[in-house]
Amino acid sequence: MALIELKDISKTYNTTAVPVNALKDINITFEKQEFTAIVGPSGSGKTTMLNILGGLDKPTNGTVIIDNNDITKMKPGNLVDFRLNKIGFVFQAYNLIPVLTALENVEFIMLLQKVSKKERREQAENLLQDVGLGDRMDNRPSQLSGGQQQRVAVARALASKPAFVLADEPTANLDSKSAESLLDMMEEMNKKHNMTFIFSTHDARVIKRARRVVTLEDGMVKEDKINK
Amino acid sequence: MYLKLAWKNVWRNKKRTLIVSASVFFAVILSCLQRSAQIGSFDYMVHSITKIYLGVLQVQHKNYWENRSLDDSIVLSDSQKDEINKIKNITSITPRIESVVLISGDSLVRVAHITGIDPHAEDKVSGTSKYLQKGEYFSLKDGALIASGLAERLKLSIGDSLLIYGLGFHGQTAAALLPVTGILKFPIEKMNTSTVYINIKKAADIFGLENRITSLAVMIDDLNELNRVSGDIHKFISSDETVLTWEELLPEIKQTIQFKTSSNFILIGILYIVIAFGIFGVVMMMTLERETEYGILNALGMKKRRMFLVTFFENVFLASIGTLSGIIAAIPVTTYLAHHPIQLTGEIAKSWEQLGIEAVFSFSADPSIFVNQAMIIFIISFICLIYPMLFLSRLKIVKALKK
């Protein structure tokens, strides 16, 4: 049974005079422990697909089944809980809470899950150790480099023990060294915690490291290949 | 952690928070002082009028206050007075015979307001003995106590004779020659130039009133109970008699208080409207500048009601910083002024005294003043919460993430 199944997904934006078909009849599945890159030129539908996968946006047609749950039929409140418990997010611009420390940022997700203070502190510390920021726990985002902030974002995404992590162009704002280092860390997490990672990316380094590459073009899957 | 997050969010832009807190701080101090002065001076005004010469309530004949005639005097039995004295919140009562007479010293004649009093009962109601400048107060029997201003005008001193000439009960002539046994100095100029006190029994003799009185002055310990006490007194008096409150006896004072209170409320209202826009501006900026962050938090799994809770805490902190510091600063100032009232001088003092009010500008340190200011600020900040509430309810994650 696939972890994620997109059935006949299409998405049309009616915000302009001419409707824009961002996704057209997408049928695709993602299995557990995948390390997948969704690639394609600008406007190909990568972000729209990621938003629909993450329950941030609703498709115009079709169903999204995640862990046997049809998220397209979920009420908004339930969908927020579903995202909290099943999906980890990593954003291009890191998007950490600027007034909280690295440790507090990671803890925050577990606070939303009502994890006890002791447990969430312990887990957050372990996760930050895992992403190589054991000595930066009490630093605020503004005191961390871009690469370090993205590592905290990954730790935050993993803190809720999600079914999979969605990363929207995670290396776009990073230099080569930081990007490589982040990918190493994510790969390790993928292997160590059997965590599923799905990226949208333009970055050749990410594409090279991904084990599966899905190429979108004009809102359709042009190619779906396994990297050797 | 929500509280911690809210507190940290408030200080994201320190300068902005400090500016809005400072505006709330000064508004609270200003309005606390203003309300303290207003309540204090009005309380003192009422106290001054009721304590020194009026009483909080008066039992009179129903026509007396309009006619001021001794023919509209009343008879209250001892048992009636006892029953009235037992009413809850009444602290003291005193019978009076009041009339306007001509008085003369050696060769000068003046119009005076003469009051027949029971010295002990009157002292409990009005504290008259403390105004004694010379002579004796409590031994008042066949003599007269005269206000110092009047004594000066008539060139009278202790031991001199005072001639009283006026109209008694049913038109009979009222005349007497009394020795001056005491000089009183009142804080109110009008009283100081017109008041003569004699024993109530002597007054009854002079005016031919026997056991009649013109009024029974009543003091109570809680002005909020005024109407209830008035109703209770009515149970023990006849239909020809009535109970008048100080507000009915001196409606012009009540109107003055109401007018000044209303105009002050308008000024304070304008001040708070300015503050409200300041708070609203900050709340709006804090909301708009974090649209992406709200989108991220919602995407990560934070429900909108939790985000609103954090925003609510932010507002409480924002309002509390200025309000609490304003109140903390205002309390010692108002407390000091409440214990050290300002003695007015010059034209202002004269105008107050013409109204029969002691020329003292008093302040109040009533806790309700501070509580009310805090409540107003919090109500304003809660009203300002409508904006983030609407904003969050309309938040679209995808749109917010694109910003």
XYZ file of C-alpha atoms in Angstrom:
631
model
C 0.000 0.000 0.000
C 1.424 3.327 -1.074
C 2.095 5.988 1.548
C 0.716 8.710 -0.734
C -1.587 8.273 -3.689
C -2.675 11.083 -6.013
C -5.657 10.071 -8.166
C -6.769 12.131 -11.183
C -5.521 15.331 -9.563
C -6.105 18.539 -11.444
C -5.899 22.097 -10.217
C -7.258 25.117 -12.045
C -6.731 28.673 -10.854
C -9.533 31.030 -11.774
C -7.901 34.138 -10.378
C -7.038 35.539 -13.809
C -9.211 36.279 -16.839
C -8.004 33.063 -18.435
C -8.156 30.011 -16.096
C -4.736 28.457 -15.470
C -4.515 24.656 -15.365
C -1.637 24.153 -12.950
C -2.048 20.370 -12.697
C -3.747 18.074 -15.203
C -4.915 14.581 -14.309
C -1.943 13.632 -12.180
C -1.823 10.011 -11.066
C 1.175 9.132 -8.966
C 2.085 7.246 -5.801
C 4.888 7.634 -3.260
C 6.097 4.783 -1.103
C 7.565 4.837 2.386
C 11.284 5.688 2.734
C 11.448 7.393 -0.641
C 13.976 10.154 -1.273
C 12.251 11.806 -4.205
C 12.792 15.005 -6.133
C 9.989 16.693 -8.049
C 11.595 18.767 -10.764
C 10.542 20.887 -13.663
C 10.749 24.400 -15.030
C 9.022 27.360 -13.406
C 5.255 27.123 -13.799
C 5.372 23.369 -14.307
C 3.227 22.781 -11.188
C 5.878 21.655 -8.645
C 4.776 23.956 -5.836
C 1.082 23.352 -6.563
C 1.680 19.620 -6.349
C 3.602 19.995 -3.118
C 0.837 22.195 -1.657
C -1.778 19.601 -2.549
C 0.397 16.782 -1.183
C 0.761 18.728 2.046
C -2.931 19.508 2.408
C -2.211 23.239 2.105
C -4.360 23.558 -1.003
C -7.323 21.617 -2.358
C -7.310 20.101 -5.841
C -10.073 21.123 -8.248
C -10.626 17.438 -9.019
C -9.272 14.138 -7.754
C -8.360 12.618 -4.415
C -5.253 12.564 -2.258
C -4.896 9.493 -0.082
C -2.248 9.655 2.624
C -1.826 6.748 4.981
C -5.312 5.538 3.978
C -6.876 8.964 4.674
C -8.552 10.963 1.914
C -7.393 14.441 2.855
C -9.497 16.118 0.165
C -12.616 15.248 2.174
C -11.261 16.426 5.510
C -12.714 19.411 7.393
C -10.244 22.303 7.827
C -9.755 21.654 11.581
C -9.072 17.966 11.050
C -6.720 18.767 8.197
C -4.627 21.018 10.478
C -4.325 18.144 12.975
C -3.498 15.763 10.144
C -0.704 18.026 8.911
C 0.619 18.381 12.446
C 0.850 14.662 13.013
C 1.568 13.264 9.549
C 3.486 15.811 7.524
C 6.745 17.619 8.145
C 7.463 20.807 6.202
C 10.758 22.402 5.187
C 10.472 25.726 3.405
C 12.838 27.445 1.042
C 13.205 30.470 3.349
C 13.551 28.286 6.502
C 10.650 30.144 8.153
C 11.637 29.545 11.725
C 9.920 31.565 14.453
C 12.416 34.424 14.813
C 11.841 35.114 18.524
C 12.378 31.517 19.632
C 15.695 29.704 19.998
C 16.598 26.712 17.831
C 15.586 24.403 20.663
C 12.263 26.212 21.203
C 11.519 26.143 17.470
C 11.884 22.365 17.431
C 9.960 22.020 20.694
C 7.125 24.175 19.421
C 5.722 21.488 17.100
C 5.654 19.015 19.973
C 3.941 21.633 22.130
C 1.169 21.742 19.532
C 1.001 17.952 19.821
C 0.690 18.348 23.598
C 3.843 16.359 24.306
C 5.007 16.753 27.910
C 7.624 19.414 28.566
C 10.283 16.943 29.646
C 9.761 14.660 26.659
C 9.709 17.424 24.081
C 12.854 19.015 25.516
C 14.648 15.658 25.350
C 13.500 14.917 21.803
C 14.297 18.411 20.559
C 17.812 18.163 21.987
C 18.328 14.761 20.350
C 17.087 16.019 16.986
C 19.338 19.056 17.100
C 22.263 16.802 18.001
C 21.342 14.601 15.002
C 21.373 17.566 12.607
C 24.714 18.683 14.000
C 23.525 21.690 16.003
C 24.063 20.405 19.517
C 26.109 23.486 20.334
C 23.646 25.967 18.806
C 20.467 25.046 20.634
C 20.101 28.352 22.459
C 20.760 30.515 19.433
C 17.983 32.416 17.747
C 17.540 32.037 13.954
C 19.171 35.426 13.372
C 22.301 34.089 15.092
C 22.518 31.081 12.756
C 23.737 30.790 9.157
C 21.291 29.871 6.365
C 22.504 26.261 6.364
C 22.137 26.031 10.117
C 18.652 27.510 10.003
C 17.631 24.953 7.390
C 18.992 22.170 9.614
C 16.818 23.484 12.453
C 13.885 23.504 9.991
C 14.584 19.844 9.183
C 14.774 19.007 12.887
C 11.466 20.832 13.371
C 9.918 18.884 10.496
C 11.039 15.606 12.060
C 9.978 16.590 15.589
C 6.341 15.689 15.048
C 7.367 12.169 13.924
C 5.582 12.634 10.586
C 4.819 10.023 7.948
C 6.839 12.038 5.426
C 8.633 15.359 4.956
C 7.861 17.806 2.166
C 10.668 20.192 1.316
C 10.056 23.097 -1.040
C 13.395 23.950 -2.687
C 15.322 23.414 0.566
C 18.731 24.222 -0.911
C 17.716 27.235 -2.983
C 19.091 29.769 -0.516
C 22.191 27.826 0.480
C 25.793 27.858 -0.757
C 27.252 24.633 -2.218
C 28.898 23.492 0.994
C 25.800 24.093 3.116
C 23.578 22.459 0.490
C 25.777 19.338 0.354
C 25.938 19.174 4.092
C 22.138 19.524 4.378
C 21.587 16.803 1.792
C 23.998 14.514 3.652
C 22.054 15.089 6.798
C 18.686 14.493 5.129
C 19.937 11.350 3.501
C 21.149 10.140 6.862
C 17.744 10.880 8.394
C 16.111 9.040 5.515
C 18.209 6.015 6.266
C 18.423 6.290 10.052
C 14.740 7.082 10.703
C 13.312 5.516 7.508
C 11.868 8.937 6.835
C 10.251 9.700 3.470
C 11.480 12.933 1.861
C 9.819 14.578 -1.122
C 11.513 17.693 -2.519
C 10.563 20.172 -5.125
C 13.771 21.501 -6.595
C 15.690 23.047 -9.451
C 18.978 22.176 -7.849
C 21.072 19.687 -9.838
C 22.815 18.585 -6.626
C 19.502 17.526 -5.125
C 18.387 15.846 -8.334
C 21.652 13.924 -8.439
C 21.232 12.718 -4.856
C 17.514 11.806 -5.176
C 16.710 8.125 -5.650
C 13.580 8.938 -7.662
C 13.050 11.968 -9.879
C 9.573 13.026 -11.026
C 9.642 15.605 -13.795
C 6.649 17.851 -14.318
C 5.914 19.906 -17.390
C 2.816 21.989 -18.054
C 1.075 20.426 -15.074
C 1.621 16.853 -16.196
C 4.107 14.150 -15.238
C 6.559 14.081 -18.106
C 8.948 11.561 -16.615
C 9.152 9.400 -13.498
C 12.491 7.653 -13.179
C 14.628 5.907 -10.586
C 18.181 7.282 -10.219
C 20.866 4.712 -10.268
C 5.252 28.531 25.785
C 2.331 30.404 24.205
C 2.744 33.118 26.828
C 6.488 33.175 26.261
C 5.978 33.409 22.505
C 3.450 36.224 22.928
C 5.780 38.132 25.259
C 8.667 37.777 22.810
C 6.448 38.810 19.903
C 5.511 42.002 21.738
C 9.199 42.915 21.890
C 9.988 42.120 18.237
C 9.897 45.810 17.550
C 11.055 47.379 20.796
C 10.716 50.997 19.717
C 7.150 50.524 18.560
C 6.145 48.731 21.738
C 7.806 51.390 23.870
C 6.052 54.191 21.990
C 2.592 52.681 22.335
C 3.277 51.735 25.972
C 4.433 55.269 26.696
C 1.264 56.704 25.167
C -0.864 54.352 27.286
C 1.307 55.168 30.336
C 0.765 58.928 30.010
C -2.921 58.533 29.175
C -3.439 56.402 32.283
C -1.544 58.839 34.529
C -3.420 61.790 33.082
C -6.827 60.185 33.361
C -6.093 58.807 36.859
C -5.090 62.284 38.045
C -8.020 63.871 36.298
C -10.540 61.410 37.753
C -8.851 61.598 41.151
C -9.155 65.392 41.141
C -12.720 65.261 39.887
C -13.975 62.637 42.326
C -11.929 64.120 45.173
C -13.137 67.670 44.622
C -16.763 66.654 44.113
C -16.684 64.416 47.176
C -15.142 67.225 49.150
C -17.705 69.653 47.760
C -20.576 67.420 48.862
C -18.868 66.699 52.164
C -18.233 70.392 52.716
C -21.816 71.384 52.019
C -23.504 68.535 53.812
C -21.176 68.336 56.766
C -20.843 71.992 57.653
C -24.358 73.275 57.282
C -26.793 71.125 55.387
C -26.766 67.483 56.384
C -27.005 64.719 53.818
C -30.745 64.543 54.332
C -33.242 66.826 55.987
C -36.666 66.071 57.387
C -38.832 69.150 56.872
C -42.392 70.278 56.386
C -43.188 69.665 52.725
C -43.517 73.440 52.079
C -40.593 74.656 54.164
C -37.807 74.586 51.569
C -39.874 76.683 49.184
C -41.294 79.194 51.700
C -38.579 79.183 54.377
C -41.292 80.208 56.821
C -41.431 79.242 60.464
C -45.123 78.593 59.879
C -43.977 75.536 57.923
C -42.166 74.046 60.886
C -42.754 70.507 62.150
C -43.088 68.591 65.376
C -41.070 65.396 65.698
C -41.565 63.375 68.866
C -38.644 61.817 70.719
C -39.820 58.358 69.644
C -39.844 59.442 65.986
C -36.312 60.788 66.317
C -35.242 57.566 68.043
C -36.709 55.442 65.246
C -35.006 57.577 62.613
C -31.714 57.409 64.481
C -31.892 53.609 64.476
C -32.138 53.366 60.670
C -29.194 51.552 59.136
C -26.383 53.826 57.865
C -27.599 56.872 59.813
C -24.718 58.065 61.958
C -26.222 61.167 63.604
C -29.226 63.471 63.582
C -29.750 66.996 64.858
C -32.837 69.223 65.119
C -32.594 72.812 63.926
C -34.610 75.998 63.969
C -33.448 78.289 61.188
C -34.505 81.786 60.338
C -33.231 84.995 58.851
C -33.127 87.929 61.278
C -31.690 91.373 61.750
C -28.953 91.523 64.329
C -27.363 94.505 65.872
C -24.296 95.143 67.962
C -23.620 98.589 69.249
C -24.851 100.767 66.412
C -24.537 98.532 63.337
C -27.244 96.289 61.908
C -26.804 93.248 59.689
C -28.913 90.471 58.214
C -27.940 87.127 59.683
C -28.834 83.505 59.342
C -29.684 82.310 62.835
C -29.831 78.627 63.713
C -31.097 77.106 66.905
C -29.018 74.040 67.658
C -28.557 71.293 70.192
C -24.790 71.865 70.692
C -23.908 68.188 71.273
C -26.106 66.747 68.520
C -25.024 69.504 66.120
C -21.392 68.810 66.872
C -21.881 65.140 65.935
C -23.435 66.122 62.621
C -21.384 69.191 61.683
C -18.340 69.133 63.950
C -19.168 72.751 64.777
C -17.061 72.884 67.925
C -13.856 72.693 65.902
C -14.648 76.081 64.354
C -14.720 77.743 67.795
C -12.170 80.531 67.857
C -12.969 82.072 71.233
C -15.340 81.414 74.142
C -17.419 78.344 74.937
C -19.316 75.995 72.658
C -20.884 73.127 74.598
C -22.216 75.332 77.397
C -24.360 77.262 74.919
C -27.633 77.989 76.708
C -28.796 81.619 76.805
C -25.968 83.160 74.819
C -25.065 83.259 71.131
C -22.194 81.942 69.028
C -21.384 84.339 66.238
C -19.272 83.860 63.125
C -16.002 85.797 63.209
C -16.679 87.784 60.011
C -20.038 88.932 61.306
C -18.536 89.719 64.719
C -15.916 91.914 63.059
C -18.500 93.784 61.014
C -20.653 94.377 64.080
C -17.545 95.041 66.226
C -18.653 92.405 68.714
C -16.527 90.296 71.031
C -17.084 87.841 73.875
C -19.357 89.308 76.546
C -20.911 91.953 74.289
C -24.687 91.995 73.795
C -26.320 91.010 70.537
C -29.805 92.170 69.602
C -31.882 89.851 67.490
C -34.983 91.051 65.699
C -37.117 88.985 63.379
C -40.402 87.321 62.617
C -41.612 84.408 64.741
C -44.257 81.699 64.452
C -47.556 82.957 62.977
C -46.196 86.450 62.413
C -45.380 87.290 65.993
C -42.379 89.481 66.685
C -39.216 87.662 67.669
C -36.703 89.746 69.588
C -34.011 89.003 72.129
C -30.870 90.459 73.633
C -28.207 87.792 74.048
C -24.614 87.865 75.249
C -21.940 86.697 72.820
C -20.444 83.561 74.390
C -18.356 82.328 71.509
C -16.820 83.291 68.169
C -16.724 80.717 65.348
C -14.491 80.851 62.309
C -15.891 78.886 59.348
C -13.922 77.905 56.265
C -16.741 79.191 54.031
C -16.834 82.953 53.654
C -20.610 83.126 53.256
C -21.130 81.315 56.565
C -18.450 83.391 58.211
C -20.253 86.639 57.522
C -23.794 85.597 58.315
C -24.044 82.805 60.895
C -25.349 82.984 64.442
C -25.954 79.902 66.579
C -28.135 79.844 69.648
C -29.464 77.002 71.765
C -32.502 75.358 70.150
C -34.599 75.814 73.300
C -33.761 79.501 73.371
C -34.640 79.731 69.676
C -37.993 78.065 70.312
C -38.680 80.651 73.020
C -37.626 83.594 70.858
C -39.618 82.511 67.812
C -42.591 81.149 69.748
C -42.174 77.654 68.324
C -42.455 75.661 71.590
C -41.505 72.118 70.538
C -41.438 72.796 66.790
C -38.356 72.649 64.570
C -37.717 73.715 60.991
C -35.633 70.674 60.086
C -33.981 67.515 61.307
C -30.549 67.167 59.677
C -29.392 63.598 59.097
C -25.909 62.262 58.348
C -25.226 58.845 56.883
C -22.025 56.854 56.420
C -22.569 55.758 52.813
C -23.841 58.157 50.161
C -24.800 55.226 47.972
C -27.518 54.415 50.504
C -29.035 57.900 50.277
C -32.285 56.942 48.573
C -32.830 53.831 50.650
C -32.337 55.791 53.891
C -34.690 58.493 52.609
C -37.354 55.847 51.987
C -36.835 54.355 55.453
C -37.253 57.763 57.136
C -40.518 58.271 55.270
C -41.970 55.347 57.264
C -41.698 57.376 60.490
C -42.997 60.786 59.409
C -46.442 62.176 58.567
C -47.729 63.056 55.125
C -47.152 66.790 55.822
C -43.489 66.094 56.269
C -40.931 65.125 53.699
C -37.318 64.006 53.399
C -35.061 65.960 51.075
C -31.647 64.740 49.990
C -28.754 67.156 49.558
C -29.275 66.842 45.810
C -32.850 68.092 46.172
C -31.870 70.788 48.622
C -29.133 72.132 46.358
C -29.921 71.014 42.789
C -27.541 73.616 41.347
C -24.591 71.827 42.988
C -25.720 68.512 41.574
C -26.086 70.076 38.128
C -22.611 71.606 38.407
C -21.171 68.203 39.278
C -23.054 66.512 36.428
C -21.993 69.155 33.914
C -18.341 69.036 34.930
C -18.367 65.240 34.987
C -19.844 65.097 31.480
C -17.379 67.624 30.047
C -14.476 65.782 31.665
C -15.710 62.491 30.258
C -15.680 64.034 26.778
C -12.055 65.142 27.236
C -10.995 61.765 28.592
C -12.996 60.096 25.818
C -11.033 62.024 23.173
C -7.775 61.026 24.889
C -8.768 57.378 24.862
C -9.877 57.504 21.234
C -6.353 58.699 20.341
C -4.891 55.875 22.445
C -7.273 53.383 20.852
C -6.014 54.304 17.389
C -2.419 53.939 18.629
C -3.080 50.453 19.987
C -5.086 49.498 16.919
C -2.268 50.680 14.647
C 0.263 48.493 16.445
C -2.071 45.478 16.518
C -2.739 45.915 12.801
C 0.980 46.201 11.971
C 1.855 43.223 14.172
C -0.793 41.194 12.358
C -0.074 42.253 8.786
C 3.702 41.943 9.008
C 3.341 38.354 10.180
C 0.980 37.082 7.502
C 3.602 34.668 6.149
C 4.451 33.510 9.656
C 0.766 32.866 10.404
C 0.608 30.887 7.154
C 3.684 28.842 8.128
C 2.327 28.152 11.611
C -1.014 27.066 10.194
C 0.774 24.859 7.651
C 2.836 23.273 10.419
C -0.319 22.384 12.325
C -1.123 25.310 14.591
C -4.859 25.905 14.647
C -6.163 29.397 14.035
C -7.712 29.565 17.488
C -4.284 28.918 19.018
C -2.764 31.647 16.876
C -5.556 33.922 18.068
C -4.792 32.921 21.660
C -1.168 34.021 21.189
C -2.389 37.279 19.619
C -4.742 37.744 22.567
C -1.839 37.320 25.005
C 0.205 39.791 22.949
C -2.592 42.331 23.281
C -2.905 41.755 27.009
C 0.851 42.294 27.404
C 0.793 45.351 25.178
C -2.053 46.915 27.171
C -0.639 45.824 30.537
C 2.824 47.342 30.142
C 1.534 50.917 29.787
C -1.488 50.500 32.033
C 0.264 48.902 34.995
C 3.227 51.254 34.857
C 0.803 54.201 34.550
C -1.193 53.042 37.557
C 1.952 52.325 39.586
C 3.134 55.865 38.860
C -0.286 57.443 39.500
C -1.004 55.759 42.853
C 1.681 57.550 44.936
C 0.900 60.913 43.308
C -2.869 60.697 43.884
C -2.395 59.238 47.368
C -0.112 62.135 48.293
C -2.555 64.693 46.885
C -5.486 62.967 48.599
C -3.708 63.437 51.933
C -2.443 66.920 51.100
C -5.312 68.779 49.382
C -4.528 72.042 47.642
C -5.837 75.152 49.372
C -7.208 77.470 46.712
C -6.617 81.186 46.823
C -7.629 84.310 44.923
C -10.585 84.574 42.591
C -11.086 80.828 42.276
C -11.354 80.512 46.041
C -13.888 83.340 46.148
C -16.030 81.782 43.440
C -16.047 78.453 45.277
C -16.957 80.114 48.561
C -19.766 82.010 46.880
C -21.226 78.623 46.056
C -20.939 77.753 49.742
C -18.068 75.361 49.108
C -14.845 75.280 51.072
C -12.019 76.460 48.772
C -10.023 73.257 48.942
C -9.033 71.269 45.850
C -9.099 67.715 47.024
C -8.074 64.451 45.347
C -9.338 60.940 45.761
C -7.285 57.747 45.981
C -10.322 55.521 45.534
C -9.127 52.184 44.030
C -12.010 52.268 41.552
C -10.254 55.155 39.728
C -7.298 52.915 38.833
C -9.398 49.836 38.188
C -11.607 51.822 35.805
C -8.634 53.147 33.796
C -7.231 49.627 33.491
C -10.618 48.345 32.406
C -10.966 51.054 29.748
C -7.534 50.237 28.272
C -8.268 46.512 28.309
C -11.670 47.032 26.708
C -9.979 49.120 23.977
C -7.359 46.431 23.402
C -10.024 43.714 23.304
C -11.953 45.725 20.710
C -8.704 46.005 18.719
C -8.531 42.189 18.735
C -11.412 42.102 16.285
C -8.938 42.903 13.498
C -6.545 39.939 14.017
C -9.547 37.713 14.683
C -11.063 38.574 11.304
C -7.637 38.442 9.662
C -6.923 34.946 10.986
C -10.381 33.664 10.141
C -9.788 34.726 6.517
C -6.171 33.527 6.367
C -5.368 31.421 3.292
C -2.184 29.411 3.729
C -1.109 29.321 0.092
C -1.625 33.072 -0.323
C 0.197 33.782 2.932
C 3.157 31.558 1.947
C 3.522 33.366 -1.369
C 4.092 36.727 0.383
